mmCIF file of C-alpha atoms and ligand atoms in Angstrom:
data_model
loop_
_atom_site.group_PDB
_atom_site.id
_atom_site.type_symbol
_atom_site.label_atom_id
_atom_site.label_comp_id
_atom_site.label_asym_id
_atom_site.label_seq_id
_atom_site.Cartn_x
_atom_site.Cartn_y
_atom_site.Cartn_z
ATOM 1 C CA MET A 1 -24.580 -8.561 25.673
ATOM 2 C CA ILE A 2 -25.368 -5.537 23.876
ATOM 3 C CA ASP A 3 -28.748 -4.758 22.054
ATOM 4 C CA GLN A 4 -27.888 -5.137 18.281
ATOM 5 C CA GLY A 5 -30.242 -2.199 17.376
ATOM 6 C CA HIS A 6 -28.277 0.423 19.800
ATOM 7 C CA LEU A 7 -25.219 -0.668 18.754
ATOM 8 C CA LEU A 8 -26.613 0.113 15.595
ATOM 9 C CA SER A 9 -27.820 2.881 16.249
ATOM 10 C CA LEU A 10 -24.320 4.193 17.495
ATOM 11 C CA LEU A 11 -22.923 3.051 14.737
ATOM 12 C CA ARG A 12 -24.680 4.706 12.395
ATOM 13 C CA ALA A 13 -23.971 8.169 14.358
ATOM 14 C CA GLN A 14 -20.641 7.997 14.375
ATOM 15 C CA LYS A 15 -18.746 10.558 12.173
ATOM 16 C CA SER A 16 -15.892 9.770 9.997
ATOM 17 C CA GLY A 17 -12.592 11.170 10.998
ATOM 18 C CA MET A 18 -14.086 11.991 14.620
ATOM 19 C CA SER A 19 -13.321 10.194 17.668
ATOM 20 C CA LEU A 20 -15.589 7.801 19.136
ATOM 21 C CA ALA A 21 -18.574 8.396 20.963
ATOM 22 C CA ARG A 22 -18.137 8.176 25.050
ATOM 23 C CA PRO A 23 -19.951 4.360 25.161
ATOM 24 C CA PHE A 24 -17.018 2.844 22.902
ATOM 25 C CA TYR A 25 -14.641 3.639 25.706
ATOM 26 C CA THR A 26 -16.863 3.197 28.881
ATOM 27 C CA SER A 27 -19.738 0.888 28.425
ATOM 28 C CA PRO A 28 -19.333 -2.748 29.778
ATOM 29 C CA ASP A 29 -21.486 -4.010 27.155
ATOM 30 C CA ILE A 30 -19.351 -2.237 24.203
ATOM 31 C CA TYR A 31 -15.944 -3.756 26.159
ATOM 32 C CA GLN A 32 -18.162 -6.697 25.689
ATOM 33 C CA HIS A 33 -18.607 -6.501 22.011
ATOM 34 C CA ASP A 34 -15.007 -5.648 21.423
ATOM 35 C CA LEU A 35 -14.200 -9.142 23.411
ATOM 36 C CA ASP A 36 -16.741 -11.319 21.204
ATOM 37 C CA SER A 37 -16.397 -9.903 17.748
ATOM 38 C CA ILE A 38 -12.846 -9.290 18.034
ATOM 39 C CA TRP A 39 -10.411 -10.222 21.186
ATOM 40 C CA TYR A 40 -11.989 -14.025 20.897
ATOM 41 C CA ARG A 41 -11.782 -13.996 17.072
ATOM 42 C CA ASP A 42 -8.582 -12.380 16.144
ATOM 43 C CA TRP A 43 -4.668 -13.714 15.878
ATOM 44 C CA ILE A 44 -3.332 -12.418 19.359
ATOM 45 C CA PHE A 45 0.276 -11.729 20.288
ATOM 46 C CA ALA A 46 0.750 -13.729 23.293
ATOM 47 C CA ALA A 47 4.343 -13.702 24.104
ATOM 48 C CA ALA A 48 7.923 -13.402 21.789
ATOM 49 C CA ALA A 49 8.946 -16.664 21.033
ATOM 50 C CA ALA A 50 12.367 -15.804 22.786
ATOM 51 C CA GLU A 51 10.540 -15.941 25.995
ATOM 52 C CA LEU A 52 9.838 -19.894 25.466
ATOM 53 C CA PRO A 53 13.990 -20.523 24.622
ATOM 54 C CA LYS A 54 13.740 -24.214 25.975
ATOM 55 C CA PRO A 55 11.005 -27.180 26.403
ATOM 56 C CA GLY A 56 8.897 -26.762 29.503
ATOM 57 C CA ALA A 57 8.930 -22.729 29.438
ATOM 58 C CA TYR A 58 5.490 -21.285 29.673
ATOM 59 C CA VAL A 59 3.877 -18.066 29.680
ATOM 60 C CA THR A 60 0.301 -17.126 30.686
ATOM 61 C CA LEU A 61 -2.067 -14.477 29.533
ATOM 62 C CA GLN A 62 -5.426 -13.466 30.593
ATOM 63 C CA LEU A 63 -7.575 -13.141 27.033
ATOM 64 C CA GLY A 64 -10.861 -11.799 27.946
ATOM 65 C CA ALA A 65 -12.336 -14.418 30.460
ATOM 66 C CA CYS A 66 -9.650 -16.708 29.171
ATOM 67 C CA PRO A 67 -6.485 -17.604 30.905
ATOM 68 C CA LEU A 68 -4.338 -19.088 28.589
ATOM 69 C CA VAL A 69 -1.238 -20.825 28.513
ATOM 70 C CA VAL A 70 1.472 -21.168 26.113
ATOM 71 C CA VAL A 71 4.508 -23.454 26.518
ATOM 72 C CA ARG A 72 7.565 -24.699 24.506
ATOM 73 C CA GLY A 73 6.972 -28.812 24.356
ATOM 74 C CA ALA A 74 9.862 -31.701 24.612
ATOM 75 C CA ASP A 75 9.120 -31.886 20.647
ATOM 76 C CA GLY A 76 10.573 -28.079 20.517
ATOM 77 C CA ALA A 77 6.676 -27.022 19.546
ATOM 78 C CA ILE A 78 5.169 -24.216 21.123
ATOM 79 C CA ARG A 79 1.207 -24.911 21.713
ATOM 80 C CA ALA A 80 -1.004 -22.634 23.263
ATOM 81 C CA PHE A 81 -3.960 -24.406 25.702
ATOM 82 C CA HIS A 82 -6.683 -22.807 28.238
ATOM 83 C CA ASN A 83 -5.185 -22.698 31.364
ATOM 84 C CA VAL A 84 -7.870 -24.094 32.921
ATOM 85 C CA CYS A 85 -7.415 -27.689 35.014
ATOM 86 C CA ARG A 86 -9.706 -30.678 33.303
ATOM 87 C CA HIS A 87 -10.752 -31.805 36.836
ATOM 88 C CA ARG A 88 -12.320 -28.925 38.257
ATOM 89 C CA GLY A 89 -11.371 -25.939 36.330
ATOM 90 C CA GLN A 90 -8.416 -24.496 38.598
ATOM 91 C CA ARG A 91 -6.517 -22.087 37.001
ATOM 92 C CA LEU A 92 -3.393 -24.381 36.041
ATOM 93 C CA CYS A 93 -0.458 -21.900 35.741
ATOM 94 C CA PRO A 94 -0.720 -19.099 38.200
ATOM 95 C CA LYS A 95 2.470 -17.205 37.650
ATOM 96 C CA PRO A 96 3.023 -15.207 34.460
ATOM 97 C CA SER A 97 5.906 -17.226 33.099
ATOM 98 C CA GLY A 98 8.446 -20.065 34.178
ATOM 99 C CA THR A 99 9.371 -23.217 32.758
ATOM 100 C CA THR A 100 8.276 -26.862 34.198
ATOM 101 C CA THR A 101 8.800 -30.137 32.759
ATOM 102 C CA LYS A 102 5.008 -31.162 33.604
ATOM 103 C CA LEU A 103 1.947 -28.494 34.336
ATOM 104 C CA VAL A 104 0.939 -30.044 37.270
ATOM 105 C CA CYS A 105 -2.442 -28.445 38.928
ATOM 106 C CA PRO A 106 -1.951 -26.578 42.272
ATOM 107 C CA TYR A 107 -5.074 -27.930 43.603
ATOM 108 C CA HIS A 108 -5.272 -31.807 43.118
ATOM 109 C CA GLN A 109 -2.230 -32.139 41.083
ATOM 110 C CA TRP A 110 -3.552 -33.640 38.002
ATOM 111 C CA THR A 111 -0.262 -33.476 35.971
ATOM 112 C CA TYR A 112 -0.057 -32.609 32.222
ATOM 113 C CA ASP A 113 2.521 -33.083 29.866
ATOM 114 C CA THR A 114 3.891 -29.614 28.078
ATOM 115 C CA ASP A 115 1.794 -31.185 24.891
ATOM 116 C CA GLY A 116 -1.721 -31.066 26.971
ATOM 117 C CA LYS A 117 -1.732 -34.362 27.367
ATOM 118 C CA LEU A 118 -3.134 -35.579 30.965
ATOM 119 C CA LEU A 119 -0.548 -37.612 32.616
ATOM 120 C CA TRP A 120 -1.788 -38.466 35.911
ATOM 121 C CA ALA A 121 -4.514 -38.063 38.248
ATOM 122 C CA ARG A 122 -4.999 -39.945 41.338
ATOM 123 C CA ASP A 123 -7.779 -42.355 42.308
ATOM 124 C CA MET A 124 -9.948 -41.262 39.399
ATOM 125 C CA GLY A 125 -11.346 -45.182 39.824
ATOM 126 C CA ALA A 126 -10.819 -47.455 36.966
ATOM 127 C CA ASP A 127 -13.825 -46.234 34.386
ATOM 128 C CA PHE A 128 -11.452 -42.744 34.074
ATOM 129 C CA ASP A 129 -10.142 -41.859 30.702
ATOM 130 C CA ALA A 130 -7.225 -39.829 30.857
ATOM 131 C CA ALA A 131 -7.322 -39.074 27.163
ATOM 132 C CA LYS A 132 -10.995 -37.599 27.427
ATOM 133 C CA HIS A 133 -9.103 -35.242 29.638
ATOM 134 C CA GLY A 134 -5.969 -33.017 27.917
ATOM 135 C CA LEU A 135 -5.748 -29.429 28.051
ATOM 136 C CA LYS A 136 -8.201 -27.574 25.627
ATOM 137 C CA GLN A 137 -5.999 -26.639 22.706
ATOM 138 C CA VAL A 138 -6.077 -22.762 21.419
ATOM 139 C CA HIS A 139 -4.834 -21.992 17.748
ATOM 140 C CA CYS A 140 -1.142 -21.029 17.977
ATOM 141 C CA ALA A 141 1.145 -19.900 15.219
ATOM 142 C CA GLN A 142 3.909 -17.591 14.767
ATOM 143 C CA THR A 143 6.259 -15.027 12.725
ATOM 144 C CA ALA A 144 8.284 -12.310 13.214
ATOM 145 C CA GLY A 145 9.976 -14.233 16.495
ATOM 146 C CA MET A 146 6.683 -13.474 17.846
ATOM 147 C CA VAL A 147 4.058 -16.361 18.986
ATOM 148 C CA PHE A 148 0.181 -15.380 18.446
ATOM 149 C CA VAL A 149 -2.883 -17.191 19.513
ATOM 150 C CA CYS A 150 -6.396 -17.514 18.543
ATOM 151 C CA LEU A 151 -9.617 -18.095 20.415
ATOM 152 C CA ALA A 152 -11.812 -18.681 17.309
ATOM 153 C CA ALA A 153 -13.328 -21.834 16.020
ATOM 154 C CA GLU A 154 -11.793 -21.256 13.188
ATOM 155 C CA ALA A 155 -8.441 -18.957 12.755
ATOM 156 C CA PRO A 156 -8.701 -16.108 10.131
ATOM 157 C CA ASP A 157 -5.711 -16.768 7.805
ATOM 158 C CA PHE A 158 -2.661 -16.390 9.216
ATOM 159 C CA ALA A 159 0.040 -17.283 6.370
ATOM 160 C CA PRO A 160 -0.422 -13.643 4.638
ATOM 161 C CA MET A 161 0.789 -12.006 7.490
ATOM 162 C CA GLN A 162 3.601 -14.973 8.467
ATOM 163 C CA ALA A 163 5.160 -14.420 4.794
ATOM 164 C CA ALA A 164 5.262 -11.145 4.841
ATOM 165 C CA ALA A 165 6.406 -10.271 8.801
ATOM 166 C CA ASP A 166 9.008 -13.476 8.393
ATOM 167 C CA ARG A 167 10.159 -11.640 5.159
ATOM 168 C CA TYR A 168 10.814 -8.463 6.473
ATOM 169 C CA THR A 169 11.912 -9.675 9.598
ATOM 170 C CA ALA A 170 14.306 -12.129 8.208
ATOM 171 C CA ARG A 171 17.435 -10.424 8.665
ATOM 172 C CA HIS A 172 16.953 -9.296 12.043
ATOM 173 C CA ARG A 173 17.388 -12.902 13.310
ATOM 174 C CA LEU A 174 14.871 -13.418 15.563
ATOM 175 C CA ASP A 175 15.083 -17.475 16.241
ATOM 176 C CA GLU A 176 18.661 -15.744 17.830
ATOM 177 C CA MET A 177 17.388 -13.778 20.017
ATOM 178 C CA LYS A 178 16.995 -13.339 24.000
ATOM 179 C CA VAL A 179 14.998 -11.259 26.563
ATOM 180 C CA ALA A 180 16.890 -8.517 28.441
ATOM 181 C CA HIS A 181 14.042 -6.960 29.955
ATOM 182 C CA GLN A 182 10.075 -7.153 30.119
ATOM 183 C CA SER A 183 8.088 -4.370 31.439
ATOM 184 C CA ARG A 184 4.448 -4.857 32.255
ATOM 185 C CA ILE A 185 2.171 -1.909 33.460
ATOM 186 C CA ILE A 186 -1.651 -1.352 33.770
ATOM 187 C CA GLU A 187 -2.798 1.842 31.797
ATOM 188 C CA ASN A 188 -6.591 3.068 33.072
ATOM 189 C CA GLY A 189 -7.747 3.852 29.774
ATOM 190 C CA ASN A 190 -9.822 1.606 27.343
ATOM 191 C CA TRP A 191 -7.466 -0.700 25.104
ATOM 192 C CA LYS A 192 -8.974 1.648 21.750
ATOM 193 C CA LEU A 193 -7.239 4.706 23.637
ATOM 194 C CA VAL A 194 -3.983 2.854 24.057
ATOM 195 C CA LEU A 195 -3.884 1.613 20.235
ATOM 196 C CA GLU A 196 -4.758 4.987 18.908
ATOM 197 C CA ASN A 197 -2.066 6.947 21.233
ATOM 198 C CA ASN A 198 0.180 4.575 19.443
ATOM 199 C CA ARG A 199 -1.250 5.466 16.009
ATOM 200 C CA GLU A 200 0.171 9.238 15.799
ATOM 201 C CA CYS A 201 3.027 11.084 17.080
ATOM 202 C CA TYR A 202 0.718 14.595 17.038
ATOM 203 C CA HIS A 203 1.544 14.100 21.291
ATOM 204 C CA CYS A 204 5.365 13.350 20.713
ATOM 205 C CA ALA A 205 6.414 16.788 21.007
ATOM 206 C CA GLY A 206 4.776 17.183 23.975
ATOM 207 C CA ALA A 207 4.876 14.284 25.851
ATOM 208 C CA HIS A 208 8.172 12.637 24.975
ATOM 209 C CA PRO A 209 11.451 13.957 25.377
ATOM 210 C CA ALA A 210 13.147 11.455 25.323
ATOM 211 C CA LEU A 211 11.706 9.278 22.464
ATOM 212 C CA CYS A 212 11.552 12.174 20.678
ATOM 213 C CA ARG A 213 15.484 12.732 20.444
ATOM 214 C CA THR A 214 15.602 10.087 18.131
ATOM 215 C CA PHE A 215 12.017 8.906 16.672
ATOM 216 C CA ASN A 216 11.171 11.416 13.901
ATOM 217 C CA ASP A 217 7.631 12.531 14.289
ATOM 218 C CA ASP A 218 6.861 13.242 10.706
ATOM 219 C CA PRO A 219 3.293 11.822 10.442
ATOM 220 C CA ASN A 220 4.229 10.910 6.806
ATOM 221 C CA LEU A 221 6.374 7.889 8.690
ATOM 222 C CA VAL A 222 3.949 6.892 11.100
ATOM 223 C CA GLY A 223 0.287 7.460 9.941
ATOM 224 C CA SER A 224 -1.844 5.874 7.331
ATOM 225 C CA ASP A 225 0.569 7.167 4.588
ATOM 226 C CA ASP A 226 3.260 4.935 3.002
ATOM 227 C CA SER A 227 6.375 6.812 4.470
ATOM 228 C CA LEU A 228 7.254 7.690 0.947
ATOM 229 C CA SER A 229 6.330 10.980 0.574
ATOM 230 C CA SER A 230 8.424 12.108 3.442
ATOM 231 C CA PRO A 231 11.811 12.284 2.118
ATOM 232 C CA ALA A 232 13.758 10.802 4.412
ATOM 233 C CA GLY A 233 11.271 8.146 4.541
ATOM 234 C CA ALA A 234 11.526 7.176 0.321
ATOM 235 C CA GLU A 235 15.650 7.526 1.066
ATOM 236 C CA HIS A 236 15.246 5.285 3.671
ATOM 237 C CA VAL A 237 13.560 3.004 2.326
ATOM 238 C CA ASN A 238 15.516 2.686 -1.256
ATOM 239 C CA ARG A 239 19.041 3.050 1.146
ATOM 240 C CA CYS A 240 17.346 -0.420 3.156
ATOM 241 C CA GLU A 241 15.710 -2.059 -0.103
ATOM 242 C CA ALA A 242 18.676 -1.772 -1.864
ATOM 243 C CA ALA A 243 21.157 -3.539 0.683
ATOM 244 C CA GLY A 244 18.298 -6.551 0.548
ATOM 245 C CA LEU A 245 16.271 -4.853 3.328
ATOM 246 C CA PRO A 246 12.715 -5.192 2.850
ATOM 247 C CA SER A 247 11.069 -1.776 4.138
ATOM 248 C CA ARG A 248 8.601 -0.623 1.488
ATOM 249 C CA PHE A 249 4.891 0.030 3.472
ATOM 250 C CA LEU A 250 3.072 -2.997 3.172
ATOM 251 C CA ILE A 251 -0.610 -3.445 4.645
ATOM 252 C CA SER A 252 -2.851 -6.227 4.861
ATOM 253 C CA ASP A 253 -6.029 -5.903 2.387
ATOM 254 C CA ASP A 254 -8.273 -5.860 5.844
ATOM 255 C CA GLN A 255 -5.894 -3.231 7.017
ATOM 256 C CA ASP A 256 -5.074 -5.022 10.292
ATOM 257 C CA TRP A 257 -1.075 -5.158 9.764
ATOM 258 C CA ARG A 258 1.637 -2.879 8.496
ATOM 259 C CA LEU A 259 5.136 -3.275 8.199
ATOM 260 C CA VAL A 260 7.230 -0.324 6.917
ATOM 261 C CA ARG A 261 10.779 0.469 7.722
ATOM 262 C CA ILE A 262 11.223 4.283 8.624
ATOM 263 C CA PRO A 263 14.224 6.418 9.451
ATOM 264 C CA PHE A 264 15.581 7.917 13.175
ATOM 265 C CA VAL A 265 16.699 12.060 13.335
ATOM 266 C CA GLY A 266 19.973 12.474 11.982
ATOM 267 C CA ALA A 267 22.716 9.989 12.635
ATOM 268 C CA ALA A 268 20.497 8.146 15.285
ATOM 269 C CA VAL A 269 20.881 4.126 14.909
ATOM 270 C CA SER A 270 18.674 3.280 18.072
ATOM 271 C CA TYR A 271 16.290 4.233 20.848
ATOM 272 C CA THR A 272 18.758 5.459 23.215
ATOM 273 C CA MET A 273 19.149 9.196 25.076
ATOM 274 C CA ASP A 274 22.501 9.800 23.066
ATOM 275 C CA GLY A 275 21.094 8.218 19.516
ATOM 276 C CA LYS A 276 24.181 5.486 19.386
ATOM 277 C CA ALA A 277 23.642 1.642 19.511
ATOM 278 C CA ALA A 278 22.445 0.024 22.888
ATOM 279 C CA ALA A 279 23.741 -3.413 22.038
ATOM 280 C CA PRO A 280 25.779 -4.944 19.486
ATOM 281 C CA MET A 281 24.662 -5.496 15.858
ATOM 282 C CA ILE A 282 22.568 -8.033 15.015
ATOM 283 C CA PRO A 283 24.297 -9.970 12.953
ATOM 284 C CA GLY A 284 22.767 -10.593 9.345
ATOM 285 C CA MET A 285 22.033 -6.741 9.541
ATOM 286 C CA PRO A 286 24.218 -4.990 6.205
ATOM 287 C CA PHE A 287 24.341 -1.449 8.724
ATOM 288 C CA ALA A 288 23.577 -0.036 11.949
ATOM 289 C CA ASN A 289 21.280 2.761 10.623
ATOM 290 C CA ALA A 290 18.607 0.746 9.512
ATOM 291 C CA GLY A 291 16.352 2.678 11.296
ATOM 292 C CA SER A 292 13.477 1.222 12.963
ATOM 293 C CA LEU A 293 11.033 -1.469 11.237
ATOM 294 C CA LEU A 294 7.522 -0.636 12.492
ATOM 295 C CA PHE A 295 5.217 -3.894 12.372
ATOM 296 C CA PHE A 296 1.920 -3.907 13.963
ATOM 297 C CA HIS A 297 -1.318 -6.495 14.623
ATOM 298 C CA TYR A 298 -4.506 -5.063 15.104
ATOM 299 C CA PRO A 299 -6.265 -5.262 18.258
ATOM 300 C CA ASN A 300 -2.671 -6.169 20.053
ATOM 301 C CA THR A 301 0.445 -5.680 19.372
ATOM 302 C CA TRP A 302 2.883 -3.043 17.691
ATOM 303 C CA ASN A 303 6.605 -3.666 17.462
ATOM 304 C CA HIS A 304 10.029 -2.176 16.393
ATOM 305 C CA PHE A 305 12.653 -3.703 15.175
ATOM 306 C CA LEU A 306 15.917 -2.306 15.195
ATOM 307 C CA SER A 307 19.641 -3.508 14.130
ATOM 308 C CA ASP A 308 20.731 -3.635 17.832
ATOM 309 C CA HIS A 309 17.467 -4.600 19.046
ATOM 310 C CA VAL A 310 13.654 -5.672 19.014
ATOM 311 C CA LEU A 311 11.166 -3.787 20.939
ATOM 312 C CA THR A 312 7.555 -6.306 20.879
ATOM 313 C CA PHE A 313 4.569 -4.603 22.679
ATOM 314 C CA ARG A 314 1.649 -6.573 23.735
ATOM 315 C CA VAL A 315 -1.992 -4.909 24.696
ATOM 316 C CA LEU A 316 -4.347 -6.812 26.485
ATOM 317 C CA PRO A 317 -7.894 -5.587 27.741
ATOM 318 C CA VAL A 318 -8.434 -5.930 31.918
ATOM 319 C CA SER A 319 -11.608 -3.901 32.265
ATOM 320 C CA PRO A 320 -13.493 -1.090 30.110
ATOM 321 C CA THR A 321 -11.276 1.132 31.403
ATOM 322 C CA GLU A 322 -8.178 -0.972 32.179
ATOM 323 C CA THR A 323 -5.008 -2.132 29.695
ATOM 324 C CA GLU A 324 -1.943 -4.263 30.318
ATOM 325 C CA VAL A 325 1.010 -3.062 28.247
ATOM 326 C CA THR A 326 3.806 -5.912 27.829
ATOM 327 C CA THR A 327 6.766 -4.520 26.645
ATOM 328 C CA THR A 328 9.767 -6.737 25.595
ATOM 329 C CA TRP A 329 13.236 -5.992 24.826
ATOM 330 C CA LEU A 330 15.058 -8.534 22.851
ATOM 331 C CA VAL A 331 19.094 -8.854 21.821
ATOM 332 C CA HIS A 332 21.070 -10.860 20.090
ATOM 333 C CA LYS A 333 22.133 -14.375 22.328
ATOM 334 C CA ASP A 334 25.617 -13.549 22.175
ATOM 335 C CA ALA A 335 25.477 -10.449 23.815
ATOM 336 C CA ALA A 336 26.470 -10.088 27.328
ATOM 337 C CA GLU A 337 25.036 -7.722 29.803
ATOM 338 C CA GLY A 338 27.115 -5.418 31.458
ATOM 339 C CA ARG A 339 29.909 -6.518 28.474
ATOM 340 C CA ASP A 340 28.298 -5.718 25.332
ATOM 341 C CA TYR A 341 25.092 -3.517 26.948
ATOM 342 C CA ASP A 342 23.669 -1.665 29.478
ATOM 343 C CA LEU A 343 20.435 -2.598 30.768
ATOM 344 C CA THR A 344 19.471 0.954 31.734
ATOM 345 C CA ARG A 345 20.925 2.481 28.594
ATOM 346 C CA LEU A 346 18.698 -0.180 26.392
ATOM 347 C CA THR A 347 15.415 0.387 28.454
ATOM 348 C CA GLU A 348 15.283 3.905 29.298
ATOM 349 C CA VAL A 349 13.727 6.002 26.567
ATOM 350 C CA TRP A 350 10.900 3.092 26.199
ATOM 351 C CA LEU A 351 10.538 2.841 29.995
ATOM 352 C CA SER A 352 9.871 6.498 30.144
ATOM 353 C CA THR A 353 7.891 6.292 26.620
ATOM 354 C CA ASN A 354 5.768 3.688 28.087
ATOM 355 C CA ASP A 355 4.822 5.909 31.554
ATOM 356 C CA GLU A 356 4.334 9.146 29.484
ATOM 357 C CA ASP A 357 1.492 7.360 27.324
ATOM 358 C CA ARG A 358 0.081 5.841 30.473
ATOM 359 C CA ARG A 359 -0.394 8.921 31.467
ATOM 360 C CA VAL A 360 -1.540 10.488 28.471
ATOM 361 C CA VAL A 361 -3.865 7.503 28.104
ATOM 362 C CA GLU A 362 -5.462 7.853 31.968
ATOM 363 C CA GLU A 363 -6.117 11.571 31.367
ATOM 364 C CA ASN A 364 -7.443 11.082 27.698
ATOM 365 C CA GLN A 365 -9.684 8.312 29.942
ATOM 366 C CA LYS A 366 -10.878 10.736 32.509
ATOM 367 C CA GLY A 367 -11.811 13.572 29.913
ATOM 368 C CA ILE A 368 -14.029 10.979 28.195
ATOM 369 C CA ASN A 369 -15.637 10.129 31.486
ATOM 370 C CA SER A 370 -17.032 13.275 31.479
ATOM 371 C CA PRO A 371 -20.875 14.151 30.330
ATOM 372 C CA ALA A 372 -19.284 17.129 28.965
ATOM 373 C CA TYR A 373 -16.743 15.340 26.550
ATOM 374 C CA GLU A 374 -18.569 14.759 22.686
ATOM 375 C CA PRO A 375 -16.290 13.223 20.002
ATOM 376 C CA GLY A 376 -13.648 15.697 18.916
ATOM 377 C CA PRO A 377 -12.070 16.099 14.829
ATOM 378 C CA TYR A 378 -8.939 13.918 14.148
ATOM 379 C CA SER A 379 -6.291 15.937 12.141
ATOM 380 C CA MET A 380 -6.087 14.248 8.836
ATOM 381 C CA GLN A 381 -2.382 15.618 8.877
ATOM 382 C CA GLN A 382 -1.212 14.339 12.107
ATOM 383 C CA GLU A 383 -3.541 11.267 13.194
ATOM 384 C CA SER A 384 -4.377 9.297 9.737
ATOM 385 C CA GLY A 385 -3.278 6.044 11.708
ATOM 386 C CA VAL A 386 -5.524 7.133 14.666
ATOM 387 C CA VAL A 387 -8.589 7.539 11.833
ATOM 388 C CA GLN A 388 -6.902 4.335 9.837
ATOM 389 C CA PHE A 389 -7.393 2.239 13.105
ATOM 390 C CA ILE A 390 -10.979 4.212 14.149
ATOM 391 C CA ASP A 391 -12.469 2.989 10.242
ATOM 392 C CA TRP A 392 -10.657 -0.567 11.219
ATOM 393 C CA TYR A 393 -12.329 -0.942 14.523
ATOM 394 C CA LEU A 394 -16.094 0.082 13.212
ATOM 395 C CA ARG A 395 -15.608 -1.792 10.420
ATOM 396 C CA ARG A 396 -14.874 -4.696 12.505
ATOM 397 C CA LEU A 397 -18.231 -4.167 14.554
ATOM 398 C CA ALA A 398 -20.050 -3.124 11.506
ATOM 399 C CA GLN A 399 -19.723 -6.989 10.571
ATOM 400 C CA SER A 400 -20.015 -8.120 13.735
ATOM 401 C CA VAL A 401 -23.464 -7.016 13.938
ATOM 402 C CA ALA A 402 -24.574 -9.593 11.190
ATOM 403 C CA GLY A 403 -22.671 -12.170 14.110
ATOM 404 C CA PRO A 404 -20.018 -12.697 16.318
ATOM 405 C CA GLY A 405 -17.695 -15.458 16.226
ATOM 406 C CA ARG A 406 -17.862 -18.286 18.741
ATOM 407 C CA ILE A 407 -15.148 -19.588 21.050
ATOM 408 C CA ALA A 408 -13.486 -22.935 19.929
ATOM 409 C CA ALA A 409 -13.966 -24.427 23.992
ATOM 410 C CA GLU A 410 -17.651 -23.388 23.722
HETATM 411 O O1 LIG B 1 5.318 3.213 19.044
HETATM 412 C C1 LIG B 1 4.972 3.724 17.732
HETATM 413 O O2 LIG B 1 5.131 2.992 16.687
HETATM 414 C C2 LIG B 1 4.290 5.277 17.546
HETATM 415 C C3 LIG B 1 4.212 5.758 16.876
HETATM 416 C C4 LIG B 1 4.252 7.431 16.883
HETATM 417 C C5 LIG B 1 4.115 7.308 18.670
HETATM 418 N N1 LIG B 1 4.638 5.755 19.029
HETATM 419 C C6 LIG B 1 6.424 5.996 19.125
HETATM 420 FE FE1 LIG B 2 -6.947 -29.231 38.746
HETATM 421 FE FE2 LIG B 2 -8.232 -30.494 40.464
HETATM 422 S S1 LIG B 2 -8.659 -28.678 39.819
HETATM 423 S S2 LIG B 2 -6.569 -30.762 40.144
HETATM 424 FE FE1 LIG B 3 3.366 7.884 22.504
#
């Protein structure tokens, strides 16, 4: 555990508008503190609901020390549990995803219903009470077709974000989407470097030749600004809102989530090499050139809702200098691969972009590891989104010095 006095002195030494001091990106103690004070307390994006299309479908994730399983029950409800057998603690579901009628422990075959109830345990004697050995449940809630989990004993209020994100994404028909593709990569960098990289497009022209064909790198569109100071941004918001698409910049009071719909470059309508659609337009969208609805929620997700497909991004810390990034491409369920969309065309821009960002983040970590590294200034013009993220992070750490929360299962 980090010494609170040491953390306080690091926080006090931190200058606004400057990148973080090295320990924030390297120290195992600060990494553990990040888990305790942020990752084990906040709502964490676990999976797109479309990844759980029918009863018995499940997705697993490793949230810090906690293996979790998110599963759709026979009643259709999605629940989340600690992925830990109540017999001797075996990890119950070892695979990243699957479909099953019952959750069967691979060790001694204790068998759980998809609602977490223990159904069967061999030779446990007459005194054994199965009802006391159900899976430990964790908070689980949905918005914008995305399933979030929370390990805190008392979860933060999900309702405000849920109301806003459901309203902004309604026309994208998230309940009618299916998974077209998923990629999972490990970036050898601290999780905050992955988030920082996402919150600016200062690097886009240099790093992302494919993305820049369609993604507008105007800093007023993706930074902490409300997008209206960009003439293209204002025109886009007005046109979309007039067509009934909520689009105006909206950020929560504590700045941990934001929604805004931004335009693509020129006549582009999707993240493709030629800017043309990658999949049939989602029924419900008023027109193809609706740009991209951006939705982030700290600490672990940013997402793009287009008129023809949806991209979700899940970030999970693996170690102080390793981060898993899972990208999921969703299309309307009636779209058939080969007939209505080509998988390469749909995925190539973001597969390249993710790989380019991975390299940027890894080189960033390598430089920060050097004793020569010292915090440098963010560009207020280009990196206001990063400053907004770092300020959020530092605020959270400052609050946590008063006392981090506890995990519900403790
Ligand atoms: O995925 C994103 O939203 C960010 C915005 C700027 C860089 N990157 C493309
Ligand atoms: Fe799961 Fe024994 S540890 S059945
Ligand atoms: Fe990037």
